[in-house]
Coordinates of C-alpha atoms and ligand atoms in Angstrom, one line a residue:
M55 CA 0.0 0.0 0.0
A56 CA 1.3 3.5 -0.9
S57 CA 2.4 5.6 2.1
P58 CA 0.1 8.6 2.8
S59 CA 2.9 11.0 1.9
I60 CA 3.5 9.4 -1.5
S61 CA -0.2 9.3 -2.3
L62 CA -0.6 12.9 -1.2
S63 CA 2.3 14.2 -3.3
F64 CA 1.0 12.2 -6.3
L65 CA -2.4 13.8 -5.7
F66 CA -0.9 17.2 -5.5
I67 CA 1.0 16.8 -8.8
C68 CA -2.1 15.4 -10.5
V69 CA -4.3 18.2 -9.3
L70 CA -1.9 20.9 -10.3
F71 CA -1.9 19.5 -13.8
L72 CA -5.7 19.6 -13.8
G73 CA -5.6 23.3 -12.9
K74 CA -6.3 25.7 -15.6
G75 CA -4.2 28.6 -14.4
V76 CA -6.7 31.2 -15.5
H77 CA -5.3 34.7 -15.0
Q78 CA -8.4 36.5 -13.9
L79 CA -10.0 37.6 -10.6
E80 CA -12.3 35.1 -9.0
A81 CA -16.0 35.9 -8.8
S82 CA -16.0 36.9 -5.1
H83 CA -13.8 40.0 -5.8
H84 CA -16.6 41.8 -7.6
I85 CA -15.8 45.3 -8.6
F86 CA -18.7 47.8 -8.5
A87 CA -17.1 50.3 -11.0
R88 CA -19.6 53.1 -10.5
Y89 CA -19.1 53.1 -6.7
Q90 CA -15.3 53.5 -6.6
T91 CA -15.4 57.2 -5.5
S92 CA -15.5 58.6 -2.0
P93 CA -19.0 59.4 -0.9
K94 CA -19.7 63.1 -0.5
I95 CA -20.7 62.7 3.1
F96 CA -19.2 64.7 6.0
H97 CA -17.4 62.7 8.7
K98 CA -19.7 64.0 11.4
S99 CA -22.8 62.7 9.7
L100 CA -21.0 59.4 9.3
I101 CA -20.2 59.1 12.9
N102 CA -23.7 59.9 14.2
Q103 CA -25.4 57.3 12.0
A104 CA -27.7 54.8 13.7
Y105 CA -25.8 51.7 12.5
R106 CA -22.2 52.9 13.1
T107 CA -20.8 50.8 15.9
G108 CA -19.6 52.3 19.2
Y109 CA -16.9 49.8 20.2
H110 CA -16.3 47.5 17.2
F111 CA -13.3 48.4 15.0
Q112 CA -14.0 50.3 11.9
P113 CA -12.2 53.2 10.1
P114 CA -13.8 56.6 9.7
K115 CA -15.3 55.7 6.3
N116 CA -15.2 53.4 3.3
W117 CA -15.0 49.6 2.8
I118 CA -13.0 47.2 4.9
N119 CA -12.7 43.4 4.8
D120 CA -10.1 40.9 6.1
P121 CA -7.9 41.4 9.1
N122 CA -4.3 41.4 8.1
G123 CA -1.0 40.9 9.9
P124 CA -2.2 41.4 13.5
M125 CA 0.8 41.4 15.9
V126 CA 2.3 43.0 19.0
Y127 CA 5.5 44.9 18.6
K128 CA 7.4 46.6 21.5
G129 CA 4.2 46.5 23.6
I130 CA 2.0 48.1 20.8
Y131 CA -0.7 46.1 19.1
H132 CA -0.8 46.5 15.3
F133 CA -3.9 45.8 13.3
F134 CA -3.9 46.0 9.5
Y135 CA -7.0 45.4 7.3
Q136 CA -8.1 45.2 3.7
Y137 CA -9.3 48.8 2.9
N138 CA -10.7 50.6 -0.1
P139 CA -9.6 54.3 0.3
K140 CA -12.0 55.3 -2.5
G141 CA -15.4 53.9 -1.6
A142 CA -17.8 51.8 0.5
V143 CA -17.5 48.7 -1.8
W144 CA -14.7 46.3 -2.4
G145 CA -11.8 47.6 -4.7
N146 CA -8.5 49.5 -4.9
I147 CA -7.3 47.3 -2.0
V148 CA -4.5 48.6 0.3
W149 CA -3.6 47.7 3.9
G150 CA -5.2 50.1 6.4
H151 CA -3.2 50.4 9.7
S152 CA -4.1 51.2 13.3
T153 CA -2.3 50.7 16.6
S154 CA -3.4 50.2 20.2
T155 CA -2.2 49.6 23.7
D156 CA -5.3 47.6 24.7
L157 CA -6.9 46.1 21.6
V158 CA -9.9 48.3 22.4
N159 CA -9.0 51.9 21.6
W160 CA -7.2 52.5 18.4
T161 CA -5.0 55.2 16.7
P162 CA -5.3 55.3 12.9
H163 CA -2.2 55.6 10.7
K164 CA -1.8 56.1 7.0
P165 CA -2.1 52.9 4.8
A166 CA 0.9 50.7 5.5
I167 CA 1.1 48.7 2.3
F168 CA -0.3 49.9 -1.1
P169 CA 0.4 49.1 -4.7
S170 CA 3.8 50.4 -5.8
Q171 CA 5.6 47.5 -7.5
Q172 CA 5.0 45.5 -10.5
A173 CA 4.3 42.6 -8.1
D174 CA 1.3 44.3 -6.4
I175 CA 0.3 47.1 -8.7
K176 CA -3.3 45.7 -9.0
G177 CA -3.9 45.2 -5.3
C178 CA -2.3 44.4 -2.0
W179 CA -4.4 41.6 -0.6
S180 CA -4.4 39.6 2.6
G181 CA -1.3 38.4 4.5
S182 CA 0.2 37.8 7.9
A183 CA 3.0 38.9 10.2
T184 CA 5.9 36.8 11.4
I185 CA 8.2 38.0 14.1
L186 CA 11.7 36.8 13.4
P187 CA 14.0 35.7 16.2
G188 CA 15.5 39.0 17.4
G189 CA 12.1 40.7 17.1
K190 CA 11.9 42.0 13.5
P191 CA 8.4 41.8 12.0
M192 CA 8.0 40.6 8.4
M193 CA 4.8 40.8 6.4
L194 CA 4.0 38.2 3.7
Y195 CA 1.1 39.4 1.6
T196 CA -0.6 38.6 -1.7
G197 CA 0.0 41.1 -4.5
V198 CA -2.0 41.1 -7.7
D199 CA 0.6 41.8 -10.3
S200 CA 0.5 43.7 -13.6
Q201 CA -0.7 40.5 -15.4
L202 CA -3.4 39.9 -12.7
R203 CA -1.5 37.0 -11.3
Q204 CA -1.7 36.4 -7.5
V205 CA 1.8 36.3 -6.1
Q206 CA 3.3 36.5 -2.6
N207 CA 5.4 39.5 -1.5
L208 CA 7.5 40.6 1.4
A209 CA 7.3 43.9 3.2
M210 CA 9.2 45.1 6.3
P211 CA 9.2 48.1 8.6
K212 CA 11.5 51.0 7.6
N213 CA 12.4 52.0 11.1
L214 CA 12.5 49.3 13.8
S215 CA 12.9 51.9 16.6
D216 CA 9.5 53.3 15.9
P217 CA 7.0 51.2 17.9
Y218 CA 4.2 52.4 15.6
L219 CA 5.9 51.1 12.5
T220 CA 4.2 53.7 10.3
E221 CA 6.6 53.3 7.3
W222 CA 6.8 50.0 5.4
I223 CA 9.2 49.1 2.7
K224 CA 9.0 46.3 0.2
Y225 CA 11.5 43.6 -0.7
R226 CA 13.2 44.7 -3.9
K227 CA 13.0 41.3 -5.5
N228 CA 9.2 40.7 -5.0
P229 CA 7.5 38.4 -5.6
V230 CA 9.0 35.8 -3.4
M231 CA 6.5 33.1 -4.5
A232 CA 4.8 33.0 -7.9
P233 CA 2.8 30.7 -10.1
T234 CA 5.0 29.5 -13.0
P235 CA 4.4 27.1 -16.0
K236 CA 6.6 24.7 -14.1
N237 CA 4.8 24.6 -10.7
K238 CA 1.4 24.9 -12.4
I239 CA -0.1 26.8 -9.5
N240 CA -3.5 28.4 -10.4
A241 CA -2.6 32.1 -10.7
S242 CA -6.1 33.3 -9.9
A243 CA -6.3 31.1 -6.8
F244 CA -3.0 31.6 -4.9
R245 CA -3.3 33.8 -2.0
D246 CA -3.3 34.8 1.7
P247 CA 0.0 33.6 3.2
T248 CA -0.1 32.6 6.9
T249 CA 2.2 33.5 9.7
A250 CA 5.4 31.4 9.1
W251 CA 6.7 28.9 11.6
L252 CA 10.1 27.3 12.2
G253 CA 10.5 23.6 11.7
P254 CA 12.9 21.3 13.5
D255 CA 15.4 21.8 10.6
K256 CA 15.4 25.6 11.3
M257 CA 13.6 26.2 8.0
W258 CA 10.6 28.6 7.8
R259 CA 7.4 27.2 6.6
V260 CA 4.3 29.1 5.3
L261 CA 1.0 28.2 3.8
V262 CA -0.7 29.8 0.9
G263 CA -4.4 29.2 0.1
S264 CA -5.3 27.7 -3.2
R265 CA -7.6 25.3 -5.1
V266 CA -7.6 23.0 -8.1
N267 CA -11.1 22.7 -9.3
K268 CA -13.0 22.0 -6.1
L269 CA -10.1 20.7 -4.1
G270 CA -9.0 23.2 -1.4
L271 CA -5.3 23.3 -0.8
A272 CA -2.9 24.7 1.8
I273 CA 0.2 25.0 -0.4
L274 CA 3.4 24.8 1.6
Y275 CA 6.6 26.8 1.0
K276 CA 9.9 26.6 2.8
S277 CA 12.8 29.1 3.3
K278 CA 16.1 29.4 5.2
D279 CA 16.3 33.1 5.1
F280 CA 12.7 34.3 4.7
E281 CA 13.6 35.8 1.3
H282 CA 14.1 32.8 -0.9
W283 CA 11.1 30.4 -0.8
T284 CA 10.8 26.9 -2.3
L285 CA 7.6 25.1 -3.1
A286 CA 7.4 21.9 -1.0
E287 CA 6.7 18.6 -2.8
K288 CA 3.2 18.5 -1.5
P289 CA 0.7 20.7 0.2
L290 CA 0.5 20.5 4.0
H291 CA -3.2 19.5 3.6
S292 CA -6.0 19.4 1.1
A293 CA -9.7 18.5 1.1
E294 CA -12.2 17.6 -1.6
A295 CA -15.2 19.6 -2.6
T296 CA -14.4 22.7 -0.4
G297 CA -13.4 25.2 -3.2
I298 CA -10.6 27.6 -2.7
W299 CA -9.1 28.0 0.8
E300 CA -8.8 31.7 1.5
C301 CA -6.9 33.0 4.5
P302 CA -5.6 29.7 5.9
D303 CA -4.4 29.9 9.5
F304 CA -2.3 27.2 11.2
F305 CA -1.4 27.3 14.8
P306 CA -0.6 25.1 17.8
V307 CA -2.8 24.9 20.9
K308 CA -2.0 23.5 24.4
I309 CA -4.0 20.4 25.3
D310 CA -4.2 21.7 28.9
G311 CA -5.3 25.2 29.8
N312 CA -6.0 28.4 27.9
K313 CA -2.6 29.8 27.5
G314 CA -1.6 30.6 23.9
L315 CA 1.5 29.3 22.1
D316 CA 3.9 30.9 19.7
T317 CA 3.3 29.7 16.1
S318 CA 6.6 27.8 16.1
A319 CA 5.9 26.0 19.4
R320 CA 5.9 22.2 19.3
G321 CA 5.7 19.5 22.0
K322 CA 3.9 16.5 23.2
K323 CA 1.1 18.5 24.9
V324 CA 0.3 20.4 21.7
K325 CA -2.4 19.9 19.1
Y326 CA -2.8 21.9 15.9
V327 CA -5.6 23.9 14.3
L328 CA -6.0 24.4 10.6
K329 CA -8.6 27.0 9.7
N330 CA -9.7 27.8 6.1
S331 CA -12.1 30.4 4.8
L332 CA -14.4 29.0 2.2
D333 CA -15.1 31.5 -0.5
E334 CA -18.2 29.7 -1.8
T335 CA -20.1 30.0 1.5
K336 CA -18.1 32.7 3.3
H337 CA -17.7 30.4 6.3
D338 CA -14.5 29.9 8.3
Y339 CA -14.2 26.2 9.3
Y340 CA -11.4 24.5 11.3
T341 CA -10.2 21.1 12.2
I342 CA -8.0 20.0 15.1
G343 CA -5.3 17.5 14.5
T344 CA -1.6 16.6 14.6
Y345 CA 1.3 17.9 12.7
D346 CA 4.2 15.9 11.6
A347 CA 6.9 18.6 11.4
V348 CA 9.4 16.3 9.7
K349 CA 7.1 15.0 6.9
D350 CA 5.3 18.4 6.9
E351 CA 1.8 16.8 7.0
Y352 CA -1.2 17.7 8.9
F353 CA -3.7 15.0 10.0
P354 CA -7.1 16.1 11.3
D355 CA -8.2 14.0 14.3
K356 CA -10.7 11.2 13.7
G357 CA -14.3 12.6 13.5
M358 CA -13.2 16.1 12.3
I359 CA -15.3 17.2 9.3
E360 CA -13.7 19.1 6.4
G361 CA -15.7 21.9 4.8
D362 CA -18.9 23.8 5.4
S363 CA -20.5 21.4 7.8
G364 CA -17.4 21.2 10.0
L365 CA -16.6 23.1 13.1
R366 CA -16.7 26.9 12.7
Y367 CA -15.4 29.8 14.8
D368 CA -18.7 31.5 14.3
Y369 CA -22.0 30.3 12.8
G370 CA -23.1 33.8 11.7
K371 CA -21.3 36.6 9.8
F372 CA -17.6 36.1 10.4
Y373 CA -15.0 35.6 7.7
A374 CA -11.4 35.7 6.6
S375 CA -10.3 35.4 10.2
K376 CA -6.7 35.3 11.5
T377 CA -5.1 34.6 14.9
F378 CA -1.8 35.9 16.3
F379 CA 0.2 35.0 19.4
D380 CA 0.1 37.8 21.9
S381 CA 3.5 37.4 23.5
E382 CA 2.7 40.2 26.0
K383 CA -0.2 38.2 27.6
Q384 CA 0.6 34.7 26.5
R385 CA -2.7 34.2 24.6
R386 CA -3.8 33.5 21.1
V387 CA -6.1 36.2 19.8
L388 CA -8.6 35.8 16.9
W389 CA -9.7 38.6 14.6
G390 CA -12.5 38.2 12.1
W391 CA -14.4 40.4 9.6
A392 CA -18.1 40.9 10.0
N393 CA -19.4 42.1 6.7
E394 CA -22.6 44.1 6.2
S395 CA -25.9 42.3 5.6
S396 CA -27.3 45.4 4.0
N397 CA -27.4 45.9 0.2
V398 CA -24.7 47.7 -1.7
K399 CA -26.8 50.8 -2.3
D400 CA -27.4 51.3 1.4
D401 CA -23.7 50.8 2.1
V402 CA -22.7 53.4 -0.4
Q403 CA -25.2 55.8 1.1
K404 CA -24.0 55.4 4.6
G405 CA -20.4 55.7 3.3
W406 CA -18.9 52.6 5.0
A407 CA -19.1 48.8 5.0
G408 CA -17.6 46.2 7.3
V409 CA -16.6 46.0 10.9
Q410 CA -14.2 43.7 12.8
A411 CA -15.6 41.4 15.5
I412 CA -14.3 42.0 19.0
P413 CA -10.9 40.2 19.2
R414 CA -11.4 36.8 20.9
N415 CA -9.1 34.6 23.0
V416 CA -9.0 31.1 21.5
W417 CA -8.0 27.9 23.2
L418 CA -8.7 24.2 23.2
D419 CA -11.7 22.8 25.1
K420 CA -10.7 20.1 27.6
S421 CA -12.6 17.6 25.4
G422 CA -9.9 18.2 22.8
K423 CA -12.7 18.2 20.2
Q424 CA -13.4 21.9 19.7
L425 CA -12.0 25.4 20.4
L426 CA -13.4 27.8 23.0
Q427 CA -13.6 31.5 22.4
W428 CA -14.2 34.5 24.6
P429 CA -14.0 38.3 24.0
I430 CA -10.7 39.6 25.2
K431 CA -10.8 40.7 28.8
E432 CA -9.8 44.3 28.0
I433 CA -13.2 44.9 26.4
E434 CA -14.7 44.9 29.9
K435 CA -13.1 48.3 30.6
L436 CA -15.9 49.8 28.4
R437 CA -18.5 48.5 30.8
G438 CA -20.5 51.3 32.4
N439 CA -23.8 51.2 34.2
Q440 CA -24.5 47.7 35.6
V441 CA -27.7 45.9 36.1
K442 CA -27.8 42.7 38.2
W443 CA -30.8 40.4 38.7
P444 CA -31.2 37.9 41.5
S445 CA -32.1 34.4 40.5
K446 CA -35.7 34.1 39.2
I447 CA -38.2 31.9 37.4
L448 CA -39.1 32.9 33.9
E449 CA -42.5 31.3 33.2
G450 CA -43.3 29.9 29.8
G451 CA -44.8 32.6 27.5
S452 CA -43.3 35.5 29.4
K453 CA -40.6 38.2 28.9
L454 CA -38.9 40.6 31.1
E455 CA -37.4 43.9 30.0
V456 CA -33.7 44.6 31.0
T457 CA -33.9 48.2 31.9
G458 CA -31.1 50.4 33.2
V459 CA -28.6 49.8 30.4
T460 CA -28.2 51.3 27.0
A461 CA -29.9 48.4 25.1
G462 CA -28.3 49.3 21.8
Q463 CA -24.7 49.2 23.1
A464 CA -24.5 46.6 25.9
D465 CA -22.9 43.5 27.2
I466 CA -25.3 41.0 28.8
E467 CA -24.6 37.6 30.4
V468 CA -27.3 35.2 31.7
G469 CA -27.3 31.7 33.1
F470 CA -30.4 29.4 32.5
E471 CA -31.2 26.3 34.5
V472 CA -33.7 23.8 32.9
S473 CA -33.0 20.5 34.5
H474 CA -36.4 20.6 36.4
E475 CA -38.3 20.6 33.1
L476 CA -36.4 18.2 30.9
E477 CA -39.2 15.7 30.7
K478 CA -41.0 18.3 28.6
V479 CA -38.6 18.5 25.7
E480 CA -39.5 17.5 22.2
V481 CA -37.9 14.8 20.2
L482 CA -35.6 15.9 17.4
K483 CA -36.8 14.5 14.1
E484 CA -34.3 13.4 11.5
K485 CA -35.4 16.1 9.0
W486 CA -34.3 18.7 11.5
Y487 CA -30.6 17.7 11.8
N488 CA -29.6 20.9 10.0
P489 CA -29.5 23.4 12.9
Q490 CA -29.6 26.5 10.6
L491 CA -32.7 25.2 8.9
L492 CA -34.3 24.2 12.2
C493 CA -33.7 27.7 13.6
S494 CA -35.3 29.3 10.5
K495 CA -38.3 27.1 10.6
K496 CA -38.8 27.3 14.3
S497 CA -38.3 31.0 14.8
A498 CA -38.6 32.7 18.2
S499 CA -42.4 33.0 17.8
V500 CA -42.9 29.2 17.5
R501 CA -43.6 27.8 21.0
G502 CA -41.8 24.6 22.0
G503 CA -41.7 22.2 25.0
L504 CA -38.5 23.6 26.4
G505 CA -37.6 26.8 24.6
P506 CA -37.2 29.1 22.8
F507 CA -35.7 31.1 25.7
G508 CA -32.9 33.8 25.5
F509 CA -32.7 37.5 24.5
L510 CA -34.7 39.8 22.3
T511 CA -32.0 42.3 21.2
F512 CA -32.6 45.4 19.1
A513 CA -36.3 45.2 20.0
S514 CA -38.7 48.0 19.1
N515 CA -41.4 49.2 21.4
T516 CA -44.2 47.2 19.8
L517 CA -41.9 44.2 19.0
S518 CA -42.4 44.9 15.3
E519 CA -38.7 44.4 15.1
Y520 CA -36.3 42.2 17.2
T521 CA -33.4 39.9 16.8
A522 CA -33.9 36.9 19.0
I523 CA -30.9 34.9 20.3
F524 CA -32.1 31.8 22.0
F525 CA -31.9 28.1 23.0
R526 CA -34.3 25.2 22.3
I527 CA -33.7 21.8 23.9
Y528 CA -34.5 18.5 22.2
K529 CA -34.2 14.9 23.0
H530 CA -32.2 12.8 20.5
H531 CA -31.4 9.1 21.0
K532 CA -31.8 9.3 24.8
K533 CA -29.5 12.4 25.0
H534 CA -30.3 16.1 25.0
K535 CA -29.5 18.4 22.1
V536 CA -29.1 22.1 22.7
L537 CA -29.9 24.3 19.7
M538 CA -28.7 27.9 19.7
C539 CA -30.3 30.3 17.2
S540 CA -29.9 33.9 16.0
D541 CA -33.3 34.5 14.5
Q542 CA -33.2 37.4 12.1
S543 CA -36.6 36.9 10.5
R544 CA -38.0 40.0 12.4
S545 CA -34.7 42.0 12.7
S546 CA -35.8 44.8 10.4
L547 CA -38.8 46.1 8.6
N548 CA -36.4 46.9 5.7
K549 CA -36.7 43.8 3.6
Y550 CA -33.7 44.7 1.4
N551 CA -31.3 43.3 4.0
D552 CA -30.0 39.8 4.2
N553 CA -32.1 38.5 7.2
T554 CA -30.7 35.0 7.2
T555 CA -31.3 33.1 10.5
Y556 CA -28.3 31.3 11.9
G557 CA -28.1 28.2 14.1
V558 CA -25.8 25.6 15.7
F559 CA -26.1 22.6 18.1
V560 CA -24.0 23.3 21.2
D561 CA -22.2 20.6 23.0
L562 CA -23.9 21.1 26.4
D563 CA -25.7 18.8 28.8
P564 CA -28.7 20.6 30.2
A565 CA -29.3 17.9 32.8
R566 CA -26.0 18.7 34.4
E567 CA -25.0 22.2 33.5
Q568 CA -26.6 25.6 33.3
L569 CA -26.8 27.1 29.8
S570 CA -25.0 30.4 29.6
L571 CA -25.6 33.0 27.0
K572 CA -23.6 36.3 26.5
S573 CA -24.2 38.9 23.8
L574 CA -22.2 41.9 22.9
I575 CA -24.6 44.3 21.3
D576 CA -23.4 47.3 19.3
R577 CA -25.8 49.3 17.2
S578 CA -25.8 47.0 14.1
I579 CA -24.0 43.9 15.4
V580 CA -24.7 41.3 18.0
E581 CA -22.0 38.7 18.9
S582 CA -23.5 35.9 21.0
F583 CA -21.4 33.3 22.9
S584 CA -23.0 30.2 24.5
G585 CA -21.6 27.6 26.8
G586 CA -18.6 29.7 27.9
G587 CA -17.5 30.1 24.2
K588 CA -18.4 26.7 22.8
A589 CA -20.5 28.2 20.1
V590 CA -20.6 31.8 18.7
I591 CA -23.0 33.5 16.3
T592 CA -22.5 37.0 15.0
S593 CA -25.4 38.8 13.3
R594 CA -25.5 42.2 11.5
V595 CA -28.9 43.9 11.9
Y596 CA -30.4 47.2 10.7
P597 CA -33.7 47.9 12.5
T598 CA -35.8 50.8 11.3
Q599 CA -37.7 51.4 14.5
A600 CA -35.4 49.9 17.2
I601 CA -32.7 52.6 16.7
D602 CA -30.8 54.8 19.2
N603 CA -32.7 55.2 22.4
Q604 CA -35.8 53.4 21.0
I605 CA -33.9 50.1 21.3
K606 CA -35.2 47.7 24.0
L607 CA -33.7 44.5 25.4
F608 CA -35.7 41.6 26.9
V609 CA -35.0 38.2 28.3
F610 CA -37.8 35.9 27.0
N611 CA -39.2 32.4 27.3
N612 CA -41.6 31.4 24.6
G613 CA -41.6 27.7 25.6
T614 CA -44.5 26.0 27.4
S615 CA -42.2 25.1 30.4
S616 CA -40.6 27.5 32.8
V617 CA -36.8 28.2 32.9
K618 CA -34.8 29.5 35.9
I619 CA -32.5 32.5 35.4
T620 CA -29.7 31.8 37.8
Y621 CA -27.9 35.1 37.2
L622 CA -28.2 38.1 34.9
N623 CA -25.5 40.8 34.6
A624 CA -25.8 43.5 32.0
W625 CA -23.7 46.6 31.4
S626 CA -24.0 49.7 29.2
M627 CA -21.0 49.8 27.0
K628 CA -19.0 53.0 26.5
K629 CA -17.8 54.1 23.1
A630 CA -14.2 53.2 22.3
Q631 CA -11.7 55.6 20.7
I632 CA -11.4 54.1 17.3
S633 CA -11.5 56.6 14.5
Ligands
LIG776 N1 -10.0 39.0 0.6 C1 -8.7 39.4 0.0 C2 -8.1 38.1 -0.5 C3 -8.8 37.1 0.3 C4 -10.2 37.6 0.4 C5 -8.9 40.5 -1.0 C6 -11.0 37.0 1.5 O1 -6.7 38.2 -0.3 O2 -8.7 35.8 -0.3 O3 -9.5 41.6 -0.5 O4 -12.0 37.8 1.9

């Protein structure tokens, strides 16, 4: 029988030959030609808009997408992002740049990387930072060259004594990785280099996302000096029927505890995470597995699912994410882009599009079967007015308003106990195995045995609008299944938004543990964490009546059984200094 490495390299060579190497932009990078000019809107009117967020990262105006090259340098956090300086739609892409001392408040700088060489003249796309031994940061990023080929380039700070690193220079000999007739890499699907890591042979390794037909690939390159890169014999990993892998991310996690690890860390108590962003569905999925640093192969653990129905960081709007190791606080921090759900015309009119989700700590759950995520601790410094409820019963068919906090800009955490009512749960039928479908059919207004119960966020006075974040409990093969939903069917009376409802089954046992739910609410975004970070759903919503001080927040239970609220803490969230 052929060894796995031989069969994989054979597969790689075969699939490269099958690739067509078309030199054109892929469909997702749609250019809205008539919107590539700055909107004639004054900054002040931009800032006071109802949907502009108060504490989520966004620049003063225009379009943003993927997080790029996050890192910490001399105690300063750097955040770069895909930015269109000319409009509120995708195009003219440069690297915007901001710095921070706390990942909450940000100082904007001029764009760090913009088209200036033959190798990036048609766009400076996504990439990652690597801190070399000795502390020098290096950026590897995708350039779209004069022939519209995607190539990988190198940029470095001009002045290392400036902690804000406002000037960036490019390697004279860019590109450092390119599609050639010999390597047969698909020139329109070759992008988004990861943070590089050092192998046991002291060689750097980096992944670049790609595809051959529908086979997603993490192409591997190696280098001794970070300047000269050689294509490895085979990709680190590939998976059928996933389409192009954008923005791959590959990093080690400890099997015990929530401390982060440097990307080059190895050891017995270490597992690996490979995350890929699927262009076809705009979902970030990941697997957990082992990495053979000698053979340079990654093996997902048994039971891990590749592709769209696999594990996801977020089951809502969250894409092109990237982690970095925060050496100041020994944690791994995840950034992800939450695109708008409004239509292009509305985006152009408001003069901006896209926000970044609140950075999250990520670490391995003690089951070893999934990651956990939690908003970085620093965000709590924006907490203002607090409301605290004693434990209470929430009868079936009732709701309680959470007053005393700014409902449109808040942080709310609740614990629910349901063990006393578990005999009332409904049986999960086979046709409902798809959680997103189940959430959209059984919206918050559909009464169940146990659930729906949770929050009504962005609720209007008359409940003509609300975004419901809730649980429903089912019985399935003698076990319980906990469904978490973000129901957007009633989010806005404006029907021109994408009101997709999201859902996921959360690995919780309601017989033994309480069900926790936390939402970070911020004017047009709600990020909800259940089970201490086991499942996360981010939604973008644009109510027409529930805006500014008209927004209300409720805890509700629309099931026929009661649930017990064991604790409720809510805070108004202050505005962060961002733009
Ligand atoms: N966005 C970038 C690409 C990346 C895509 C272009 C993912 O580098 O593949 O703006 O959103």
